[in-house]
Amino acid sequence: MIVSEKINKLLQEVPYLKEVADCKAVLLTNPSKPEFKVASTRTKFTKADVNDAEARLARFAPFIMLAFPETKSAEGLIESGITDVEGLKEMLETYYDTKIEGQLWLKRDDQLPIAGTIKARGAIYEVLKHAEELALEHGLLTTWDDDYTKFASQSFKDFFSNYRIVVGTTGNLGISVGVMGAKLGFEVTVHMSIEAKAWKKNLLRSRGVTVIEHKTNFTQAVEMGRSQSLQDDQSYFVDDEFSEDLFLGYTVAGNRLQEQLKTMNITVDENHPLFVYLPCGIGGSPGGITFGLKQVYGDNVHCFFAEPTQMPSMLIGLMTKEYDQVSIDDFNIDGSLTNMDGLAVPRTSGFVAKLMHNFFDGGYTVTEKDNFAFLRALVDQFEIPLEPAAVAGVTGPARLFSSPLGKAYIKDKGLEDKMKNANHISWATGGSMVPEEDRKAFYNAIDNY
Ligand SMILES: *Cc1c(COP(=O)(O)O)cnc(C)c1O
């Protein structure tokens, strides 16, 4: 393996980095993370930003309900349920030769309305915020108290048809931006990286979205989109690497989950810790959700991100404190070997990684084999078909209890006697829109490992 001098030095100095570079499955805890109180002083984002995002989504709810009737039962909120997956415990314990304490749950963002992935939280928020700004600026709306169902009117659509939205993506971000953008009347262009699945491109084209296919990776597809958008005054770029609005859209999940757990009579406090396991690509969705959850539960929620062993970009960014200044390519990691296309991001978001340095409790990497084994198990036991990226969080509880650093974490936090009261939520991030044929292929994929 030939790597630069800088990378060689990092490999020698940073504990566990060699294992990560060798694509071993590891679970690491974040040695830099301060208490929530301290972490809060190290960022410009506050609870007020989360509430602002929540209020904006509430303003748009009447429009969303009208434009997407499938959101009617939730009164225009784009939200998902929680499924009991306690039945998965036995297989997890056997597979990882460990004992899991606490209850297992699956957060069903695979069933989010409109776009069927976690991206619907951030991307739809950003598109709506942009539309609101344009409408206010041009006098189509007068105040935030205005009637937002106007956004479904032909005159609004005609207005927005003069504007463009551009995005670069491995697929799912494009679906959320494309479907909502097109519904509002925007001309949307989606730059797709090499990983993007054919059905995702077809779906977008059927909604009138322009899809540009690239034979390059995510970072380059984003770059192409950004430079196209910059040349056009009427164009807005949804920037997966740098967007603060995208991030804030995700944070709303914190308040929403708190409400949901209350309704389910699930307690989260210092004697009832909550562990959350979030699949991580560029870092926006796990970062935003972690930030939102910490606002409501403080140090009683423990947030771990999950990445493919073949695409550990957030992990190397955090471990080396180089953030977006290192990519998996610098370590000669072959990212093309992952099937978790939603997580296929070679270089993490610098803005999210620096922020999350103070908030993530840890992260782990998942092998393709383990991931496909549990993808099949979810279908067999619960008839829940997820896409590969969405499964990465499912093995989290077993990894926590079976790994040396996970065990040390439980002990150091004084949680040993409390884990029997713990709740573990694995965030299932996508899958409901996957066509039957692709589902079958995912189900059978374990046979190749
Ligand atoms: C994008 C995506 C993720 C990760 O979100 P990031 O913001 O890229 O970290 C997880 N799961 C699925 C299905 C995704 O599409």
Short mmCIF file of C-alpha atoms and ligand atoms in Angstrom, two decimals:
data_model
loop_
_atom_site.label_atom_id
_atom_site.label_comp_id
_atom_site.label_asym_id
_atom_site.label_seq_id
_atom_site.Cartn_x
_atom_site.Cartn_y
_atom_site.Cartn_z
CA MET A 1 0.00 0.00 0.00
CA ILE A 2 1.52 3.29 -1.13
CA VAL A 3 0.29 6.32 0.78
CA SER A 4 1.59 9.84 1.28
CA GLU A 5 3.95 10.83 4.07
CA LYS A 6 1.16 12.66 5.88
CA ILE A 7 -1.06 9.58 5.81
CA ASN A 8 1.79 7.34 6.91
CA LYS A 9 2.40 9.55 9.91
CA LEU A 10 -1.29 9.49 10.81
CA LEU A 11 -1.35 5.71 10.50
CA GLN A 12 1.52 5.46 12.97
CA GLU A 13 0.20 8.01 15.44
CA VAL A 14 -3.57 7.57 15.56
CA PRO A 15 -4.78 4.55 17.55
CA TYR A 16 -6.95 2.09 15.58
CA LEU A 17 -6.51 4.00 12.31
CA LYS A 18 -4.58 1.09 10.80
CA GLU A 19 -7.54 -1.24 11.48
CA VAL A 20 -9.94 1.21 9.85
CA ALA A 21 -7.64 1.62 6.83
CA ASP A 22 -7.46 -2.17 6.56
CA CYS A 23 -11.29 -2.25 6.41
CA LYS A 24 -11.68 -4.17 9.67
CA ALA A 25 -15.01 -3.90 11.46
CA VAL A 26 -14.36 -1.70 14.51
CA LEU A 27 -16.40 0.21 17.07
CA LEU A 28 -14.71 3.31 18.43
CA THR A 29 -15.86 5.79 21.04
CA ASN A 30 -15.22 9.50 20.79
CA PRO A 31 -12.43 10.47 23.20
CA SER A 32 -12.91 14.17 22.46
CA LYS A 33 -16.57 14.43 23.35
CA PRO A 34 -17.29 16.75 26.26
CA GLU A 35 -20.47 16.85 28.33
CA PHE A 36 -23.48 18.23 26.47
CA LYS A 37 -23.35 21.50 28.42
CA VAL A 38 -19.82 22.15 27.25
CA ALA A 39 -20.47 20.90 23.72
CA SER A 40 -23.34 23.41 23.41
CA THR A 41 -20.96 26.29 23.93
CA ARG A 42 -18.79 25.16 21.03
CA THR A 43 -21.29 25.70 18.23
CA LYS A 44 -23.33 28.56 16.89
CA PHE A 45 -26.34 26.25 16.50
CA THR A 46 -28.89 26.28 19.31
CA LYS A 47 -32.21 24.81 20.32
CA ALA A 48 -33.77 27.96 18.83
CA ASP A 49 -32.52 26.91 15.37
CA VAL A 50 -34.16 23.51 15.78
CA ASN A 51 -37.42 25.13 16.86
CA ASP A 52 -37.25 27.52 13.93
CA ALA A 53 -36.95 24.59 11.53
CA GLU A 54 -39.80 22.81 13.26
CA ALA A 55 -42.01 25.90 13.00
CA ARG A 56 -41.25 26.25 9.29
CA LEU A 57 -42.28 22.64 8.64
CA ALA A 58 -45.46 23.29 10.62
CA ARG A 59 -46.24 26.34 8.46
CA PHE A 60 -45.89 24.20 5.36
CA ALA A 61 -47.93 21.28 6.73
CA PRO A 62 -51.23 22.42 5.12
CA PHE A 63 -49.47 22.62 1.74
CA ILE A 64 -47.75 19.26 2.20
CA MET A 65 -51.07 17.65 3.11
CA LEU A 66 -52.65 19.04 -0.03
CA ALA A 67 -49.80 18.26 -2.41
CA PHE A 68 -49.02 14.82 -0.97
CA PRO A 69 -52.28 13.23 0.25
CA GLU A 70 -50.35 10.32 1.78
CA THR A 71 -49.35 12.76 4.57
CA LYS A 72 -52.96 13.48 5.53
CA SER A 73 -53.12 11.08 8.46
CA ALA A 74 -50.08 12.78 9.99
CA GLU A 75 -51.55 16.22 9.19
CA GLY A 76 -48.80 17.12 6.77
CA LEU A 77 -45.89 16.07 8.98
CA ILE A 78 -43.24 13.96 7.31
CA GLU A 79 -42.69 11.48 10.13
CA SER A 80 -42.23 7.74 10.62
CA GLY A 81 -43.19 5.13 13.19
CA ILE A 82 -41.16 2.91 15.51
CA THR A 83 -41.26 -0.90 15.29
CA ASP A 84 -40.44 -3.36 18.08
CA VAL A 85 -37.62 -5.61 16.83
CA GLU A 86 -36.92 -7.38 20.10
CA GLY A 87 -37.18 -10.61 18.11
CA LEU A 88 -33.90 -9.80 16.41
CA LYS A 89 -31.98 -9.98 19.68
CA GLU A 90 -31.37 -13.69 19.63
CA MET A 91 -29.78 -13.68 16.19
CA LEU A 92 -27.68 -10.62 17.02
CA GLU A 93 -26.47 -12.26 20.24
CA THR A 94 -25.60 -15.52 18.50
CA TYR A 95 -24.00 -13.84 15.49
CA TYR A 96 -21.79 -11.57 17.58
CA ASP A 97 -21.43 -13.97 20.53
CA THR A 98 -22.61 -11.42 23.06
CA LYS A 99 -25.44 -10.52 25.41
CA ILE A 100 -27.57 -7.46 24.69
CA GLU A 101 -29.32 -5.69 27.56
CA GLY A 102 -32.31 -3.42 26.94
CA GLN A 103 -35.06 -3.19 24.32
CA LEU A 104 -34.53 -3.11 20.55
CA TRP A 105 -36.45 -0.77 18.26
CA LEU A 106 -36.36 0.23 14.62
CA LYS A 107 -37.10 3.83 13.59
CA ARG A 108 -38.94 3.53 10.29
CA ASP A 109 -37.60 6.28 8.08
CA ASP A 110 -37.71 3.67 5.33
CA GLN A 111 -41.42 4.51 5.35
CA LEU A 112 -41.20 8.29 5.43
CA PRO A 113 -43.82 9.70 3.08
CA ILE A 114 -42.94 11.46 -0.18
CA ALA A 115 -39.42 10.08 -0.62
CA GLY A 116 -39.07 6.88 1.45
CA THR A 117 -35.68 7.74 2.96
CA ILE A 118 -34.22 9.78 5.78
CA LYS A 119 -33.26 12.44 3.20
CA ALA A 120 -36.89 13.56 3.18
CA ARG A 121 -36.24 15.22 6.55
CA GLY A 122 -33.40 17.48 5.49
CA ALA A 123 -33.85 17.90 1.76
CA ILE A 124 -37.53 18.67 1.75
CA TYR A 125 -36.96 21.19 4.52
CA GLU A 126 -34.27 22.96 2.51
CA VAL A 127 -36.36 23.10 -0.66
CA LEU A 128 -39.34 24.48 1.29
CA LYS A 129 -37.20 27.08 2.99
CA HIS A 130 -35.83 28.23 -0.36
CA ALA A 131 -39.34 28.41 -1.81
CA GLU A 132 -40.56 30.40 1.20
CA GLU A 133 -37.72 32.88 0.86
CA LEU A 134 -38.41 33.42 -2.84
CA ALA A 135 -42.13 33.81 -2.22
CA LEU A 136 -41.59 36.37 0.54
CA GLU A 137 -38.97 38.26 -1.46
CA HIS A 138 -41.30 38.57 -4.47
CA GLY A 139 -44.45 39.40 -2.52
CA LEU A 140 -46.29 36.15 -3.20
CA LEU A 141 -46.47 35.67 0.54
CA THR A 142 -46.76 38.55 2.95
CA THR A 143 -46.16 36.96 6.34
CA TRP A 144 -45.52 33.59 7.94
CA ASP A 145 -49.20 33.59 8.91
CA ASP A 146 -50.24 33.55 5.27
CA ASP A 147 -52.13 30.64 3.74
CA TYR A 148 -49.40 28.19 2.70
CA THR A 149 -51.74 26.06 0.61
CA LYS A 150 -51.06 28.75 -2.03
CA PHE A 151 -47.84 26.86 -2.72
CA ALA A 152 -49.99 24.27 -4.49
CA SER A 153 -51.58 26.87 -6.80
CA GLN A 154 -50.87 27.24 -10.51
CA SER A 155 -49.69 30.84 -10.07
CA PHE A 156 -47.03 29.74 -7.57
CA LYS A 157 -45.94 26.95 -9.89
CA ASP A 158 -45.67 29.37 -12.79
CA PHE A 159 -43.55 31.64 -10.62
CA PHE A 160 -41.21 28.87 -9.46
CA SER A 161 -40.83 27.56 -13.02
CA ASN A 162 -38.50 30.54 -13.58
CA TYR A 163 -36.12 29.12 -10.99
CA ARG A 164 -33.84 26.14 -10.89
CA ILE A 165 -32.65 23.78 -8.17
CA VAL A 166 -29.54 21.64 -8.65
CA VAL A 167 -28.18 18.82 -6.48
CA GLY A 168 -25.38 16.22 -6.60
CA THR A 169 -26.12 12.84 -5.04
CA THR A 170 -25.65 9.08 -4.87
CA GLY A 171 -29.42 8.93 -5.43
CA ASN A 172 -31.63 9.44 -2.40
CA LEU A 173 -30.98 13.14 -1.84
CA GLY A 174 -31.89 13.64 -5.49
CA ILE A 175 -35.23 11.91 -4.99
CA SER A 176 -36.22 14.10 -2.03
CA VAL A 177 -35.06 17.34 -3.66
CA GLY A 178 -36.42 16.32 -7.06
CA VAL A 179 -39.87 15.21 -5.99
CA MET A 180 -40.54 18.24 -3.76
CA GLY A 181 -38.82 20.71 -6.12
CA ALA A 182 -40.78 19.47 -9.14
CA LYS A 183 -44.05 19.54 -7.17
CA LEU A 184 -43.50 23.23 -6.39
CA GLY A 185 -42.80 23.91 -10.06
CA PHE A 186 -39.01 24.33 -9.99
CA GLU A 187 -36.85 23.11 -12.83
CA VAL A 188 -34.72 20.51 -11.04
CA THR A 189 -31.43 18.99 -12.23
CA VAL A 190 -29.94 16.03 -10.36
CA HIS A 191 -26.29 15.05 -10.85
CA MET A 192 -26.00 11.34 -10.07
CA SER A 193 -22.75 9.61 -9.08
CA ILE A 194 -21.72 6.20 -10.38
CA GLU A 195 -23.45 4.34 -7.51
CA ALA A 196 -26.91 5.70 -8.34
CA LYS A 197 -29.39 2.93 -9.11
CA ALA A 198 -31.28 2.91 -12.42
CA TRP A 199 -34.70 2.93 -10.74
CA LYS A 200 -33.86 6.14 -8.90
CA LYS A 201 -32.99 7.85 -12.17
CA ASN A 202 -36.15 6.54 -13.83
CA LEU A 203 -38.35 7.68 -10.97
CA LEU A 204 -36.98 11.21 -11.15
CA ARG A 205 -37.30 11.41 -14.92
CA SER A 206 -40.93 10.33 -14.61
CA ARG A 207 -41.50 13.39 -12.37
CA GLY A 208 -40.02 15.74 -14.93
CA VAL A 209 -36.62 16.06 -13.27
CA THR A 210 -33.47 16.30 -15.43
CA VAL A 211 -31.00 13.58 -14.46
CA ILE A 212 -27.34 13.87 -15.43
CA GLU A 213 -25.40 10.64 -15.02
CA HIS A 214 -21.74 10.74 -14.05
CA LYS A 215 -19.23 7.93 -14.17
CA THR A 216 -17.50 9.41 -11.13
CA ASN A 217 -17.97 9.24 -7.37
CA PHE A 218 -20.15 11.30 -5.06
CA THR A 219 -17.60 14.05 -4.36
CA GLN A 220 -17.20 14.70 -8.08
CA ALA A 221 -20.93 14.58 -8.85
CA VAL A 222 -21.46 17.23 -6.17
CA GLU A 223 -18.68 19.33 -7.65
CA MET A 224 -20.25 19.16 -11.12
CA GLY A 225 -23.63 20.20 -9.74
CA ARG A 226 -22.16 23.04 -7.74
CA SER A 227 -20.28 24.50 -10.69
CA GLN A 228 -23.31 24.23 -12.98
CA SER A 229 -25.47 26.03 -10.44
CA LEU A 230 -22.93 28.80 -9.80
CA GLN A 231 -23.14 29.90 -13.44
CA ASP A 232 -26.84 30.68 -13.13
CA ASP A 233 -28.31 33.49 -10.99
CA GLN A 234 -31.74 31.86 -10.89
CA SER A 235 -30.31 28.56 -9.67
CA TYR A 236 -30.08 27.24 -6.11
CA PHE A 237 -27.70 24.45 -5.16
CA VAL A 238 -28.61 21.99 -2.39
CA ASP A 239 -25.13 21.36 -1.07
CA ASP A 240 -24.83 18.04 0.74
CA GLU A 241 -21.30 18.93 1.88
CA PHE A 242 -21.89 22.39 3.30
CA SER A 243 -25.59 23.06 3.72
CA GLU A 244 -26.67 24.27 7.16
CA ASP A 245 -30.35 24.22 6.19
CA LEU A 246 -30.14 20.55 5.25
CA PHE A 247 -28.55 19.86 8.63
CA LEU A 248 -31.22 21.84 10.50
CA GLY A 249 -34.00 19.99 8.69
CA TYR A 250 -32.69 16.75 10.16
CA THR A 251 -32.45 18.13 13.71
CA VAL A 252 -36.25 18.32 14.03
CA ALA A 253 -36.26 14.53 14.47
CA GLY A 254 -35.11 15.08 18.07
CA ASN A 255 -38.30 16.81 19.23
CA ARG A 256 -40.42 14.42 17.20
CA LEU A 257 -38.79 11.32 18.70
CA GLN A 258 -39.24 12.71 22.20
CA GLU A 259 -42.99 13.08 21.59
CA GLN A 260 -43.18 9.59 20.15
CA LEU A 261 -41.35 7.92 23.03
CA LYS A 262 -43.55 9.74 25.53
CA THR A 263 -46.63 8.37 23.79
CA MET A 264 -45.10 4.90 23.94
CA ASN A 265 -44.38 5.33 27.68
CA ILE A 266 -40.67 4.93 27.08
CA THR A 267 -38.60 6.80 29.62
CA VAL A 268 -35.26 8.40 28.84
CA ASP A 269 -33.33 9.69 31.84
CA GLU A 270 -30.09 8.96 33.65
CA ASN A 271 -31.39 5.58 34.79
CA HIS A 272 -32.91 4.75 31.40
CA PRO A 273 -30.28 5.48 28.77
CA LEU A 274 -31.23 5.74 25.11
CA PHE A 275 -28.82 4.43 22.47
CA VAL A 276 -29.30 5.46 18.85
CA TYR A 277 -27.48 3.96 15.86
CA LEU A 278 -27.45 6.05 12.68
CA PRO A 279 -26.18 5.07 9.21
CA CYS A 280 -23.70 7.72 8.07
CA GLY A 281 -22.78 8.94 4.59
CA ILE A 282 -21.70 12.56 4.36
CA GLY A 283 -22.82 12.96 7.99
CA GLY A 284 -25.72 15.41 7.65
CA SER A 285 -28.54 13.09 8.67
CA PRO A 286 -26.81 11.32 11.58
CA GLY A 287 -25.24 14.63 12.64
CA GLY A 288 -28.47 16.60 12.51
CA ILE A 289 -30.47 13.93 14.29
CA THR A 290 -27.79 13.57 16.97
CA PHE A 291 -27.77 17.32 17.49
CA GLY A 292 -31.57 17.39 17.80
CA LEU A 293 -31.62 14.42 20.19
CA LYS A 294 -28.94 15.94 22.44
CA GLN A 295 -31.05 19.11 22.69
CA VAL A 296 -33.88 17.12 24.25
CA TYR A 297 -32.08 14.36 26.15
CA GLY A 298 -28.64 15.83 26.83
CA ASP A 299 -26.14 13.23 28.05
CA ASN A 300 -28.84 10.57 28.49
CA VAL A 301 -28.87 9.83 24.78
CA HIS A 302 -25.87 8.05 23.29
CA CYS A 303 -25.47 8.48 19.54
CA PHE A 304 -23.36 6.19 17.36
CA PHE A 305 -22.92 6.51 13.60
CA ALA A 306 -22.47 3.48 11.32
CA GLU A 307 -20.44 3.28 8.12
CA PRO A 308 -19.40 0.53 5.69
CA THR A 309 -15.92 -0.90 6.35
CA GLN A 310 -15.24 0.09 2.73
CA MET A 311 -16.34 3.73 3.21
CA PRO A 312 -15.32 4.96 6.69
CA SER A 313 -15.05 8.65 5.74
CA MET A 314 -16.57 10.17 8.90
CA LEU A 315 -14.56 7.84 11.09
CA ILE A 316 -11.20 8.70 9.52
CA GLY A 317 -12.12 12.39 9.47
CA LEU A 318 -12.86 12.38 13.20
CA MET A 319 -10.05 10.06 14.28
CA THR A 320 -7.38 12.05 12.49
CA LYS A 321 -9.04 15.42 13.23
CA GLU A 322 -8.43 16.13 9.55
CA TYR A 323 -12.20 16.07 8.86
CA ASP A 324 -12.73 16.73 5.12
CA GLN A 325 -8.99 17.07 4.52
CA VAL A 326 -8.68 13.30 4.21
CA SER A 327 -10.63 10.90 2.01
CA ILE A 328 -10.78 7.13 1.87
CA ASP A 329 -8.78 7.35 -1.36
CA ASP A 330 -5.80 8.70 0.62
CA PHE A 331 -5.78 5.36 2.46
CA ASN A 332 -6.30 3.31 -0.72
CA ILE A 333 -9.62 2.00 0.56
CA ASP A 334 -11.69 0.58 -2.29
CA GLY A 335 -15.06 2.28 -1.86
CA SER A 336 -16.51 0.56 -4.91
CA LEU A 337 -16.83 -2.61 -2.80
CA THR A 338 -19.72 -1.32 -0.73
CA ASN A 339 -23.34 -2.01 -1.66
CA MET A 340 -24.61 0.57 0.81
CA ASP A 341 -25.01 3.20 -1.92
CA GLY A 342 -26.63 5.76 0.41
CA LEU A 343 -23.42 5.76 2.46
CA ALA A 344 -20.98 5.81 -0.46
CA VAL A 345 -19.30 9.09 0.40
CA PRO A 346 -15.47 9.06 0.18
CA ARG A 347 -14.93 12.38 1.97
CA THR A 348 -16.99 13.54 4.92
CA SER A 349 -18.59 16.96 5.36
CA GLY A 350 -16.05 19.21 7.08
CA PHE A 351 -18.72 21.34 8.67
CA VAL A 352 -20.67 18.40 10.08
CA ALA A 353 -17.59 16.43 11.18
CA LYS A 354 -16.12 19.38 13.11
CA LEU A 355 -19.43 19.98 14.83
CA MET A 356 -19.98 16.29 15.60
CA HIS A 357 -16.57 15.99 17.16
CA ASN A 358 -18.33 17.46 20.21
CA PHE A 359 -21.58 15.47 19.96
CA PHE A 360 -21.13 11.95 18.53
CA ASP A 361 -20.50 9.35 21.23
CA GLY A 362 -18.90 6.91 18.85
CA GLY A 363 -18.99 5.21 15.50
CA TYR A 364 -18.50 1.79 13.98
CA THR A 365 -17.95 0.11 10.65
CA VAL A 366 -20.02 -2.76 9.24
CA THR A 367 -18.89 -5.43 6.78
CA GLU A 368 -20.95 -6.10 3.65
CA LYS A 369 -21.48 -9.65 4.86
CA ASP A 370 -22.89 -8.73 8.28
CA ASN A 371 -25.04 -6.07 6.70
CA PHE A 372 -26.58 -8.43 4.16
CA ALA A 373 -27.11 -11.10 6.82
CA PHE A 374 -29.27 -8.72 8.84
CA LEU A 375 -30.96 -7.29 5.77
CA ARG A 376 -32.23 -10.82 5.14
CA ALA A 377 -33.10 -11.37 8.81
CA LEU A 378 -35.34 -8.29 8.85
CA VAL A 379 -37.27 -9.64 5.88
CA ASP A 380 -37.49 -13.17 7.30
CA GLN A 381 -38.55 -12.17 10.80
CA PHE A 382 -40.53 -8.97 10.28
CA GLU A 383 -41.14 -8.62 6.53
CA ILE A 384 -39.25 -5.35 6.63
CA PRO A 385 -37.35 -4.84 3.36
CA LEU A 386 -34.65 -2.19 3.81
CA GLU A 387 -32.08 -0.95 1.34
CA PRO A 388 -28.50 -1.91 2.25
CA ALA A 389 -27.50 1.51 3.62
CA ALA A 390 -30.47 1.45 5.98
CA VAL A 391 -29.37 -1.76 7.70
CA ALA A 392 -26.05 -0.37 9.00
CA GLY A 393 -27.60 0.77 12.29
CA VAL A 394 -29.29 -2.57 13.00
CA THR A 395 -26.20 -4.34 14.28
CA GLY A 396 -25.26 -1.43 16.57
CA PRO A 397 -26.51 -2.83 19.90
CA ALA A 398 -24.58 -6.07 19.43
CA ARG A 399 -21.47 -4.20 18.42
CA LEU A 400 -21.69 -2.01 21.52
CA PHE A 401 -21.84 -4.99 23.88
CA SER A 402 -19.32 -7.14 22.02
CA SER A 403 -16.49 -4.68 21.35
CA PRO A 404 -13.80 -3.75 23.89
CA LEU A 405 -14.36 -0.01 23.52
CA GLY A 406 -18.12 -0.41 23.69
CA LYS A 407 -17.82 -2.32 26.95
CA ALA A 408 -15.42 0.30 28.30
CA TYR A 409 -17.88 3.03 27.32
CA ILE A 410 -20.70 1.42 29.31
CA LYS A 411 -18.41 1.06 32.32
CA ASP A 412 -16.87 4.53 32.16
CA LYS A 413 -20.27 6.20 31.95
CA GLY A 414 -21.44 4.26 35.01
CA LEU A 415 -24.13 2.53 32.97
CA GLU A 416 -23.44 -1.11 33.82
CA ASP A 417 -26.42 -1.47 36.16
CA LYS A 418 -28.64 0.67 33.96
CA MET A 419 -28.31 -1.14 30.67
CA LYS A 420 -31.19 -3.45 31.54
CA ASN A 421 -33.39 -0.33 31.35
CA ALA A 422 -31.84 0.87 28.10
CA ASN A 423 -33.61 1.37 24.81
CA HIS A 424 -31.73 0.88 21.56
CA ILE A 425 -33.07 2.54 18.44
CA SER A 426 -31.58 1.54 15.10
CA TRP A 427 -32.47 4.14 12.52
CA ALA A 428 -33.72 2.39 9.37
CA THR A 429 -33.05 5.04 6.77
CA GLY A 430 -34.63 3.83 3.55
CA GLY A 431 -36.17 1.05 1.53
CA SER A 432 -39.89 1.42 0.87
CA MET A 433 -39.42 2.71 -2.67
CA VAL A 434 -37.01 -0.02 -3.81
CA PRO A 435 -38.51 -2.03 -6.71
CA GLU A 436 -39.28 -5.71 -6.13
CA GLU A 437 -36.49 -6.92 -8.40
CA ASP A 438 -33.82 -4.95 -6.51
CA ARG A 439 -35.31 -6.16 -3.23
CA LYS A 440 -34.87 -9.75 -4.30
CA ALA A 441 -31.26 -9.11 -5.27
CA PHE A 442 -30.55 -7.51 -1.87
CA TYR A 443 -32.21 -10.46 -0.10
CA ASN A 444 -30.11 -12.98 -2.00
CA ALA A 445 -26.85 -11.05 -1.82
CA ILE A 446 -25.68 -12.75 1.40
CA ASP A 447 -25.14 -15.91 -0.64
CA ASN A 448 -22.17 -14.19 -2.32
CA TYR A 449 -20.26 -13.67 0.92
C1 LIG B 1 -28.01 9.50 2.67
C2 LIG B 1 -28.39 8.31 3.40
C3 LIG B 1 -27.86 8.04 4.67
C4 LIG B 1 -26.85 8.90 5.35
O1 LIG B 1 -27.12 10.29 5.40
P1 LIG B 1 -25.93 11.31 5.27
O2 LIG B 1 -26.55 12.65 5.49
O3 LIG B 1 -25.36 11.18 3.89
O4 LIG B 1 -24.91 10.96 6.29
C5 LIG B 1 -28.29 6.89 5.30
N1 LIG B 1 -29.16 6.04 4.72
C6 LIG B 1 -29.68 6.27 3.51
C7 LIG B 1 -30.64 5.29 2.95
C8 LIG B 1 -29.31 7.40 2.81
O5 LIG B 1 -29.82 7.63 1.60
#
